[in-house]
Tab-separated table of C-alpha atoms in Angstrom:
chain	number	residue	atom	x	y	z
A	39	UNK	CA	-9.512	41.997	-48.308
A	40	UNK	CA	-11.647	40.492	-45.404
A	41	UNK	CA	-13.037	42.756	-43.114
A	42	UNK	CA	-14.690	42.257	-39.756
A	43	UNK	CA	-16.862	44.697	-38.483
A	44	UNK	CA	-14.854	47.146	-35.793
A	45	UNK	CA	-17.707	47.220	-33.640
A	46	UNK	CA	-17.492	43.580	-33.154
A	47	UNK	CA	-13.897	43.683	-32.779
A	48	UNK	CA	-14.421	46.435	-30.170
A	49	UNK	CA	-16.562	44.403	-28.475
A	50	UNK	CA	-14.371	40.871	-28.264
A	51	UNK	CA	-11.710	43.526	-26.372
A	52	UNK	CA	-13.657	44.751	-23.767
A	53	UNK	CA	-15.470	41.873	-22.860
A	54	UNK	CA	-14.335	38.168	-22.492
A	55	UNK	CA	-16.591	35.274	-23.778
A	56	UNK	CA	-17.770	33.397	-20.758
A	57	UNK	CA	-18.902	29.855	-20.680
A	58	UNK	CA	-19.535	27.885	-17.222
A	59	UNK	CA	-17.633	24.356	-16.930
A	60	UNK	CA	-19.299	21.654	-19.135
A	61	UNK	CA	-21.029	23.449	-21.158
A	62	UNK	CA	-20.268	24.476	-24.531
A	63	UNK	CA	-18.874	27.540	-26.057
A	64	UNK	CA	-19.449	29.495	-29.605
A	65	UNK	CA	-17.667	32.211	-30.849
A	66	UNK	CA	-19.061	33.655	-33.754
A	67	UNK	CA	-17.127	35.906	-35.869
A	68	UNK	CA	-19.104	37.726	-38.920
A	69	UNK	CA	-17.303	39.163	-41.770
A	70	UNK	CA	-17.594	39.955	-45.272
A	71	UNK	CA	-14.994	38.727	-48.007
A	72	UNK	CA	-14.391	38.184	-51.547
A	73	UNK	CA	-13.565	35.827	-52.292
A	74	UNK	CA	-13.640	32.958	-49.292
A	75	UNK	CA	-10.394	33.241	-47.182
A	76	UNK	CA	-9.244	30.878	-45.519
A	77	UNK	CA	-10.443	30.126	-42.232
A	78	UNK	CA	-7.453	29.644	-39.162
A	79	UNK	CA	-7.971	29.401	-34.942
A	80	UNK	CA	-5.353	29.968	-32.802
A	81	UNK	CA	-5.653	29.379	-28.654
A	82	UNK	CA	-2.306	30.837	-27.233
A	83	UNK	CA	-0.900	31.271	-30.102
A	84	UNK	CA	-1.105	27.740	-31.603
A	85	UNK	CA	-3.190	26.507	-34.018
A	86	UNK	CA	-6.162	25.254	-33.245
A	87	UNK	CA	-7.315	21.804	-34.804
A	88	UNK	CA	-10.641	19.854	-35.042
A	89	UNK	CA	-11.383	17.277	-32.893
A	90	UNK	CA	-14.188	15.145	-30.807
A	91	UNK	CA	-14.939	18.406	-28.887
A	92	UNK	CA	-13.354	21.447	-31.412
A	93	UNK	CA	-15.864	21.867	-34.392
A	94	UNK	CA	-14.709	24.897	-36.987
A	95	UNK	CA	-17.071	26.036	-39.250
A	96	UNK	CA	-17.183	28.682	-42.402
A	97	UNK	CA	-20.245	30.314	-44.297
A	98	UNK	CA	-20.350	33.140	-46.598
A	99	UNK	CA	-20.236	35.250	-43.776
A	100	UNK	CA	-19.349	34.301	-40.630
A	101	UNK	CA	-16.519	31.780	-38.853
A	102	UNK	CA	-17.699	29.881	-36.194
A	103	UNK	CA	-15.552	27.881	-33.199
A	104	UNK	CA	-17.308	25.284	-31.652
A	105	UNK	CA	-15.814	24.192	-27.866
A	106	UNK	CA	-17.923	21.525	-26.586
A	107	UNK	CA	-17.838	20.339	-22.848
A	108	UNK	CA	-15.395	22.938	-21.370
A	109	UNK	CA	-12.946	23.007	-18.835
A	110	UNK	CA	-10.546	25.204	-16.986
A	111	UNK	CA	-8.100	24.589	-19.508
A	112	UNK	CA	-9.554	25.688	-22.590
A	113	UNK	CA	-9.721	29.160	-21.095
A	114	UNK	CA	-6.854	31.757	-23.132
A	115	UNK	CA	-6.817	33.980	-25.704
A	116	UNK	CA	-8.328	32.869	-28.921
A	117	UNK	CA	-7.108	34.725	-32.598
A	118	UNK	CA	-8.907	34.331	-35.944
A	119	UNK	CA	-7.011	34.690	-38.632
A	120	UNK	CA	-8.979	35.175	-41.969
A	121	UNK	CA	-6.574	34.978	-45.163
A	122	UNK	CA	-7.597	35.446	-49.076
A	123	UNK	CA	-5.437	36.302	-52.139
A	124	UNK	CA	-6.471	40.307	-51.417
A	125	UNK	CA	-5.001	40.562	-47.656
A	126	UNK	CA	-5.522	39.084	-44.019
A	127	UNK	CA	-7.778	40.233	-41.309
A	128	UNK	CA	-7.742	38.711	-37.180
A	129	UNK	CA	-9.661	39.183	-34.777
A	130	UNK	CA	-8.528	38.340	-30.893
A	131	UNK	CA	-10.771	37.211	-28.035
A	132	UNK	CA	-10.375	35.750	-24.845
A	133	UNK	CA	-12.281	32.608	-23.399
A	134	UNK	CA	-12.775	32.627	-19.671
A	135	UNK	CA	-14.139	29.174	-18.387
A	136	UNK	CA	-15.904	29.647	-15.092
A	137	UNK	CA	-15.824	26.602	-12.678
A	138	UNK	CA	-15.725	25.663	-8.599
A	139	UNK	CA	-12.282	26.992	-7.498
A	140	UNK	CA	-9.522	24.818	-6.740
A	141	UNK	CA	-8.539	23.465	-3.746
A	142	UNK	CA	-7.226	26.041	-0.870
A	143	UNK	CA	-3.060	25.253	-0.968
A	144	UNK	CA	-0.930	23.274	1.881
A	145	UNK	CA	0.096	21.626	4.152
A	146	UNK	CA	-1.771	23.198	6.881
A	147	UNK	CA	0.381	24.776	9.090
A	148	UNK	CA	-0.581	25.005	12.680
A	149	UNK	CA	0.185	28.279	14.940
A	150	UNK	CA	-1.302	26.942	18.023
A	151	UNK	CA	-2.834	23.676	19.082
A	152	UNK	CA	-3.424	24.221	23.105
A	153	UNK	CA	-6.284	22.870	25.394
A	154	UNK	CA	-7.994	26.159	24.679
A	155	UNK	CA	-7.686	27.132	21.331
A	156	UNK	CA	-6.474	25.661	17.864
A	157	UNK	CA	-5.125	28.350	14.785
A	158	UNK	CA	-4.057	26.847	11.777
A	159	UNK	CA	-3.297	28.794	8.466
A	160	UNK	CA	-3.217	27.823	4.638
A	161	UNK	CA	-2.590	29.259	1.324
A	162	UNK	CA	-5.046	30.559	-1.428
A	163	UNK	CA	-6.493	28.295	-4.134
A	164	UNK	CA	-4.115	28.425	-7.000
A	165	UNK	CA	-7.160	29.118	-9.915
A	166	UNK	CA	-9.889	30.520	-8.705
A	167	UNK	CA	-12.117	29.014	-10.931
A	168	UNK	CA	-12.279	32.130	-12.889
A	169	UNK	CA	-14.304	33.516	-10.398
A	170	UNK	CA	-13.223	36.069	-6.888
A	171	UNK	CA	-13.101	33.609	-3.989
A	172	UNK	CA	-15.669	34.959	-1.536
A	173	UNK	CA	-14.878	33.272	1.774
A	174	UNK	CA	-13.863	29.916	3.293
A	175	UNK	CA	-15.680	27.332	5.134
A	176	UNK	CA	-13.542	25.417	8.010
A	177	UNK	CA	-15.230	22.224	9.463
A	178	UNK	CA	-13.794	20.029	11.960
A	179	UNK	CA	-14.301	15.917	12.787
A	180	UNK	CA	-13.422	14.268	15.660
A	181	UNK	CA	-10.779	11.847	15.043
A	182	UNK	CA	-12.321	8.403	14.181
A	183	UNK	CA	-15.808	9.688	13.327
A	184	UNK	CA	-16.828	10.331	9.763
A	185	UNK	CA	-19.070	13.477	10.001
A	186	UNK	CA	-17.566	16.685	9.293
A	187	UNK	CA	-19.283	19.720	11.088
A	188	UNK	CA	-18.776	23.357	9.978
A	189	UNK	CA	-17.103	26.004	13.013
A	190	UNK	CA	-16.904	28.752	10.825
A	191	UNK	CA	-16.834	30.547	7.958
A	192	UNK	CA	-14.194	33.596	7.079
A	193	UNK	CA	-13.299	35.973	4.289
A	194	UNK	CA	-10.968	35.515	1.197
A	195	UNK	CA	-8.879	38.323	2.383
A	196	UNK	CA	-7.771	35.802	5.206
A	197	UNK	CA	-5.706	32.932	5.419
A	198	UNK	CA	-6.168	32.221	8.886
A	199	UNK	CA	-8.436	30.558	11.064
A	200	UNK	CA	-8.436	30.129	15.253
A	201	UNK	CA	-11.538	27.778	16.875
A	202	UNK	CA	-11.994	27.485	21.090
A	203	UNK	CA	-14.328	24.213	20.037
A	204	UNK	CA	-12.120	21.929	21.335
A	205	UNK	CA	-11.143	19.444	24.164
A	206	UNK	CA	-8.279	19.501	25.933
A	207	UNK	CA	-6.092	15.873	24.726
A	208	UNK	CA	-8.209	14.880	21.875
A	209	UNK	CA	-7.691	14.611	18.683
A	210	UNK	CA	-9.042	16.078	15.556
A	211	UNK	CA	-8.896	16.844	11.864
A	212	UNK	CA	-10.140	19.881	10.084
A	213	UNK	CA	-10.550	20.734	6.244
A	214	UNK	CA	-10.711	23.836	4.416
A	215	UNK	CA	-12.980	24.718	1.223
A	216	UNK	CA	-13.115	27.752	-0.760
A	217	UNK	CA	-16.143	29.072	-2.509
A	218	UNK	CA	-16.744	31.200	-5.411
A	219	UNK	CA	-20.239	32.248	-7.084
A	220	UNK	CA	-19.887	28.511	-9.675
A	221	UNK	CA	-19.543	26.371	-5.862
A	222	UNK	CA	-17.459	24.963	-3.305
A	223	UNK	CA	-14.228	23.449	-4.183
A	224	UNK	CA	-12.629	20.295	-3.029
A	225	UNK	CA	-11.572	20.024	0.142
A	226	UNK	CA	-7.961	20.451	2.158
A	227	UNK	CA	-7.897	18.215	4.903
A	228	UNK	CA	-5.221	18.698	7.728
A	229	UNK	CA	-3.394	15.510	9.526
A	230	UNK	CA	-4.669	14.278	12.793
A	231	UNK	CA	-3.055	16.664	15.386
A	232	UNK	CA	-4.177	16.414	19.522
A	233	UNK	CA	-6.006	19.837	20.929
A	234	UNK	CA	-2.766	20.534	23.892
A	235	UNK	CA	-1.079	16.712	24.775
A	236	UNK	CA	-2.558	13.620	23.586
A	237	UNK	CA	-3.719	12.403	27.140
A	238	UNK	CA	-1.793	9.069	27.991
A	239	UNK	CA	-0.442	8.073	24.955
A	240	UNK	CA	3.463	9.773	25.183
A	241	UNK	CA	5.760	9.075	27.563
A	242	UNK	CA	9.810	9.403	27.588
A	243	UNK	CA	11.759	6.792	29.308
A	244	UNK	CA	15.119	7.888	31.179
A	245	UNK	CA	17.899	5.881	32.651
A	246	UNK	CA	18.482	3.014	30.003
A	247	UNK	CA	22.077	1.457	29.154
A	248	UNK	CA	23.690	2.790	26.359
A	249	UNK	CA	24.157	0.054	23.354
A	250	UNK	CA	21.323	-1.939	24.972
A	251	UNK	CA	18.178	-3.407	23.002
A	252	UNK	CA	14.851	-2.875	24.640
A	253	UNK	CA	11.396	-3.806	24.262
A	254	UNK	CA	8.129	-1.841	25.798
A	255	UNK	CA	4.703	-3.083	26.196
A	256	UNK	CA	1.671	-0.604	27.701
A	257	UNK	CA	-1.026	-1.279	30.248
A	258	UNK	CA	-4.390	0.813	30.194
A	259	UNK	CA	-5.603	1.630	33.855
A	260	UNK	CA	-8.642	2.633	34.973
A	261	UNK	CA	-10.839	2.588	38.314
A	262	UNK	CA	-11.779	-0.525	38.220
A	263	UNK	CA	-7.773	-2.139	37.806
A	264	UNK	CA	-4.958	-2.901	34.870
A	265	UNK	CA	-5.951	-4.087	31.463
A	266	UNK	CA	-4.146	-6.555	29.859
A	267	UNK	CA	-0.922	-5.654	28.240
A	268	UNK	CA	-0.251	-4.378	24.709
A	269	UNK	CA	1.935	-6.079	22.105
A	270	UNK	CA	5.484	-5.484	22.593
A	271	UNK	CA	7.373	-3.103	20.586
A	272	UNK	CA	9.921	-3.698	18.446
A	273	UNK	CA	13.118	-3.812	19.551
A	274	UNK	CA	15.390	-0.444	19.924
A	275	UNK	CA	18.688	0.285	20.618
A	276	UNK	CA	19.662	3.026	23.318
A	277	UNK	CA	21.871	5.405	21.615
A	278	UNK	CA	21.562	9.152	20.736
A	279	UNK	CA	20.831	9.906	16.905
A	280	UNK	CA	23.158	10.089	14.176
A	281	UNK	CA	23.243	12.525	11.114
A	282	UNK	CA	23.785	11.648	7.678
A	283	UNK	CA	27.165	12.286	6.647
A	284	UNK	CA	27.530	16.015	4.670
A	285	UNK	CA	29.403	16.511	1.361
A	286	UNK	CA	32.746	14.981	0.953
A	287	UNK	CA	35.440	16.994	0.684
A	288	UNK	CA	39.032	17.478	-1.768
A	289	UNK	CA	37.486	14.792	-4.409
A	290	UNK	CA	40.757	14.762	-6.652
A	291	UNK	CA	42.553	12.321	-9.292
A	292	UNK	CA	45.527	11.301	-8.006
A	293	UNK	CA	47.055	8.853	-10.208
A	294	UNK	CA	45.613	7.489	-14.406
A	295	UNK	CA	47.213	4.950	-16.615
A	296	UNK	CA	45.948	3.866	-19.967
A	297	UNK	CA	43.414	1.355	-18.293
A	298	UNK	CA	42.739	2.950	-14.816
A	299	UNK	CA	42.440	5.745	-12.553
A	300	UNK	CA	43.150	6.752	-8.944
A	301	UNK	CA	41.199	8.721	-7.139
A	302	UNK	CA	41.663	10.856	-3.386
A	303	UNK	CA	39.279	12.653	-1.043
A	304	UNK	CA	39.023	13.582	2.615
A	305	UNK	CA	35.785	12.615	4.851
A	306	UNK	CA	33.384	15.512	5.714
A	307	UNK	CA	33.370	18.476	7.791
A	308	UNK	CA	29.613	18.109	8.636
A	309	UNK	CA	26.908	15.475	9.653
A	310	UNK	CA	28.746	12.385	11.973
A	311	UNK	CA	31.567	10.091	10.627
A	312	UNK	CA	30.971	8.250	7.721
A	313	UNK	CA	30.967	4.435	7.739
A	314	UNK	CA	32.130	3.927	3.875
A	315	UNK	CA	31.821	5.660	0.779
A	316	UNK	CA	30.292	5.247	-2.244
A	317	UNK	CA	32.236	5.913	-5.491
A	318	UNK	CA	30.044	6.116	-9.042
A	319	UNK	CA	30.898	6.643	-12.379
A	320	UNK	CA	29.853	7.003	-16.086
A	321	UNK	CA	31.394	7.184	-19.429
A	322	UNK	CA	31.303	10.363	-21.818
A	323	UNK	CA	29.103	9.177	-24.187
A	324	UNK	CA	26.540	7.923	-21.351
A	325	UNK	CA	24.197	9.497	-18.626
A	326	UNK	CA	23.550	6.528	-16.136
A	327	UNK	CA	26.138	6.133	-13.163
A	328	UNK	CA	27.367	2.974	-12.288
A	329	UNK	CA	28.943	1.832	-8.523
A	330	UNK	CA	32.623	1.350	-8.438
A	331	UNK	CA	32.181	-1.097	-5.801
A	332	UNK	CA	29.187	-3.650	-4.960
A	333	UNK	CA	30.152	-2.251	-0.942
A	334	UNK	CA	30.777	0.687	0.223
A	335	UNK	CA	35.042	1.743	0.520
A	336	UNK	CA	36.365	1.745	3.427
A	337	UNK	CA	39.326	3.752	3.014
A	338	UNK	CA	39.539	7.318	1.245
A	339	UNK	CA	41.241	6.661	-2.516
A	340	UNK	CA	40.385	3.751	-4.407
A	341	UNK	CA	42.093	2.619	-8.260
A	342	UNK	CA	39.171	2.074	-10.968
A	343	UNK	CA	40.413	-0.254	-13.360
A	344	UNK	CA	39.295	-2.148	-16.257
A	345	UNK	CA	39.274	1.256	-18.391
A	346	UNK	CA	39.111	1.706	-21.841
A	347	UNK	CA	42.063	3.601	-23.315
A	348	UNK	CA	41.889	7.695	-23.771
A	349	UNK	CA	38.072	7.190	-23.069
A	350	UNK	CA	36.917	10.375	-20.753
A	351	UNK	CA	35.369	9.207	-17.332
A	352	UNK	CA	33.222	11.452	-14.718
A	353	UNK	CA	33.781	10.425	-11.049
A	354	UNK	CA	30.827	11.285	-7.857
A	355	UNK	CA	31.569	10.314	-4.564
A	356	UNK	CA	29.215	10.707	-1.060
A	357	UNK	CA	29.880	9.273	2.184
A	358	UNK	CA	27.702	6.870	3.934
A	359	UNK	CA	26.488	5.790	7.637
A	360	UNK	CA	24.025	4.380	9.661
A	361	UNK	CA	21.739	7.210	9.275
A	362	UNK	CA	21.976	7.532	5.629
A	363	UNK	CA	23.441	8.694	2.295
A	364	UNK	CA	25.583	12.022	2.354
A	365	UNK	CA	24.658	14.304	-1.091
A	366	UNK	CA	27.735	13.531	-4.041
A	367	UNK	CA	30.205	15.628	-5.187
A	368	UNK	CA	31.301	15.457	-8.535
A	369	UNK	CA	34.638	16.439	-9.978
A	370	UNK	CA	34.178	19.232	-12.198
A	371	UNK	CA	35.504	18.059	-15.144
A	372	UNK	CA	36.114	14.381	-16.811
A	373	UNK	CA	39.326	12.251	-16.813
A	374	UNK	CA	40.986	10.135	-19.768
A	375	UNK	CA	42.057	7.148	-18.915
A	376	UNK	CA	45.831	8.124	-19.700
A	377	UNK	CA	49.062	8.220	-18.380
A	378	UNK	CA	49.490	12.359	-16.492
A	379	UNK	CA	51.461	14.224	-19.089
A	380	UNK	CA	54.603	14.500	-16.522
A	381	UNK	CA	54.717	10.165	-16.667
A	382	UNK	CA	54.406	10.284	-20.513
A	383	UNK	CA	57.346	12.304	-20.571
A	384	UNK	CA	59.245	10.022	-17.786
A	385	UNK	CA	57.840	7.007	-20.047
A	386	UNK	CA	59.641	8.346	-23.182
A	387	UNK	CA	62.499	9.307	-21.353
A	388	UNK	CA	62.971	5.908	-20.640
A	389	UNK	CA	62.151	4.276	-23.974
A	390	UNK	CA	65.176	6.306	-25.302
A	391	UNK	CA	67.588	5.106	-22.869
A	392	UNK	CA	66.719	1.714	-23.243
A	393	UNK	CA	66.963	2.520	-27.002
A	394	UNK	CA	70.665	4.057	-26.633
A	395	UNK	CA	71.647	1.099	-24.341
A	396	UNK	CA	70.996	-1.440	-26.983
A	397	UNK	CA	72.313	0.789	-30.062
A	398	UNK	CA	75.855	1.632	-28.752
A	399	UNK	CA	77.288	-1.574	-28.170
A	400	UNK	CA	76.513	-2.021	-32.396
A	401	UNK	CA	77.412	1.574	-33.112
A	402	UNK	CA	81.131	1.657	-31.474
A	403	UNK	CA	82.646	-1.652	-33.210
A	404	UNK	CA	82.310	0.129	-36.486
A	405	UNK	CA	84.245	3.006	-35.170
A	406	UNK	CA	87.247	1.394	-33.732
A	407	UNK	CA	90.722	1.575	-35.574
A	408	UNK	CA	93.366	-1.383	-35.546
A	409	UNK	CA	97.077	-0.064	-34.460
């Protein structure tokens, strides 16, 4: 059978082949065989096959994987399999691609953003690139200028980072890069947030008339008098804020013929009173929903009709206002389009006393006697 020598084998287990990002990796397996086996690569347990930047190659004594241009990716464990007529042999590797880490993770999440001081905290990169983090770098900008400048620098055992560099009421942006012995990764910027309040530019307006539209226009002042006015907002309505509408509630059928259905609910328990609802559907053999109605219904049942016989329908429902769309509720299981089993009864009930009405008047001649 093949064999591969155990030293080598020894060695692939205790130490991973290493290539850096963009360049190009061989691994090399000698062996000794007769006859030829077969030759077979597996990454991850799946076959590896040749392409632009995979080259496999066999001589009389060695197997040899070509990876050109690496990345991150094409880092796992890597398996030869050598196969002949007088038995198998593997050997099993792993490929470590070193590279720049990536970005730290977020959103940035800010623990304090006074006059005085600014803390802000993030998560670690998820890959590292292959390669222990060693430290972060935090720079800051001032808001509209386009050079960053570094404040600091910090450990990889911290996620945290607190700066006094900064100006009470302006604004700012910071970014956060993580380093590893390949480089610096790319960058996690934070939104534009104001070191304690933005100076000037919030103020809350009391005493307005409910149900009234407004406008507002600002004027900048300064020693030397008024500027001229802004634009004027656009318009806004004094009211307090609604809620979406929360999950309906008691979705049930109350009512199915051979071509329609009736359905019941109640309005929600949560979120502020629903305007309409919106009622969707789908056949069985089907996965898109469909409205019930172009508008939403007003009321809280509502008759589909226009059904196809015995065919199995699935019902959501979710309640609607002026602050949004509710989440839907679906009944739990479908509904044919059927007469209830209690009218089908009733409806054959019927059938055979309109049956016995029309027979006995024909049936009782025959049995009468003359005297």
């Amino acid at each position: 059978p093949p064999v591969i020598d155990p030293s080598v084998l020894e060695a692939f287990a205790a130490h991973p082949v290493t290539v850096k990002a963009k360049q190009t990796a061989y691994i090399k397996v000698p062996f000794k065989a007769k006859p030829l086996p077969k030759v077979t690569w597996f990454k991850d347990g799946i076959e590896v096959t040749e392409e632009e930047k995979v080259v496999m190659e066999r001589t009389n004594d060695y197997a040899l994987l070509t990876i050109k241009d690496c990345v991150r990716e094409d880092s796992g464990s890597i398996m030869l399999k050598l196969k002949s007529d007088c038995g198998t042999a593997f050997a099993q590797l792993h490929l470590n691609v070193v590279d720049i880490p990536k970005p730290p993770q977020g959103k940035v999440e800010f623990l304090e953003k006074s006059g005085k001081c600014v803390k802000m905290k993030w998560k670690a990169p998820k890959d590292n690139g292959g390669k222990q983090v060693t430290h972060f770098i935090i720079e800051r900008r001032i808001s509209g200028k386009k050079s960053w400048i570094k404040i600091g620098e910090i450990d990889s055992k911290h996620t945290t980072f607190a700066t006094d560099k900064v100006e009470e009421g302006k604004a700012y942006q910071f970014r956060i890069l993580a380093v590893n012995s390949e480089g610096v990764s790319e960058p996690l910027e934070t939104e534009e947030i104001f070191a304690g309040d933005p100076i000037g530019t919030k103020h809350k307006v009391d005493g307005l008339l409910e149900d009234t539209e407004y406008e507002f226009r600002v004027v900048a002042v300064n020693r030397a008098g008024p500027g001229h006015p802004s634009s004027a907002s656009s318009s806004v309505v004094a009211r307090d804020p609604i809620k979406p509408p929360g999950l309906v509630k008691g979705l049930h059928v109350a009512d199915s013929s051979n071509s329609s259905i009736s359905l019941a609910w109640q309005q929600p328990d949560e979120g502020d009173l629903p305007s309409g609802y919106i009622l969707e559907m789908r056949a069985e053999d089907t996965k898109e929903w469909s409205k019930c109605t172009k508008i939403p219904i007003s009321g809280t049942s509502y008759t589909v009709g226009g059904l196809q016989e015995r065919q199995k329908y699935f019902f959501r429902i979710r309640a609607v206002n002026e602050a949004g769309i509710g989440e839907p509720i679906e009944l739990k299981e479908g509904v044919l389009a059927m007469p209830p089993p209690g009218k089908i009864g009733e409806m054959l009930a019927a059938v055979n006393a309109a049956l016995y009405r029309r027979l006995v008047p024909c049936i009782l001649p025959a049995c009468r006697t003359d005297t």
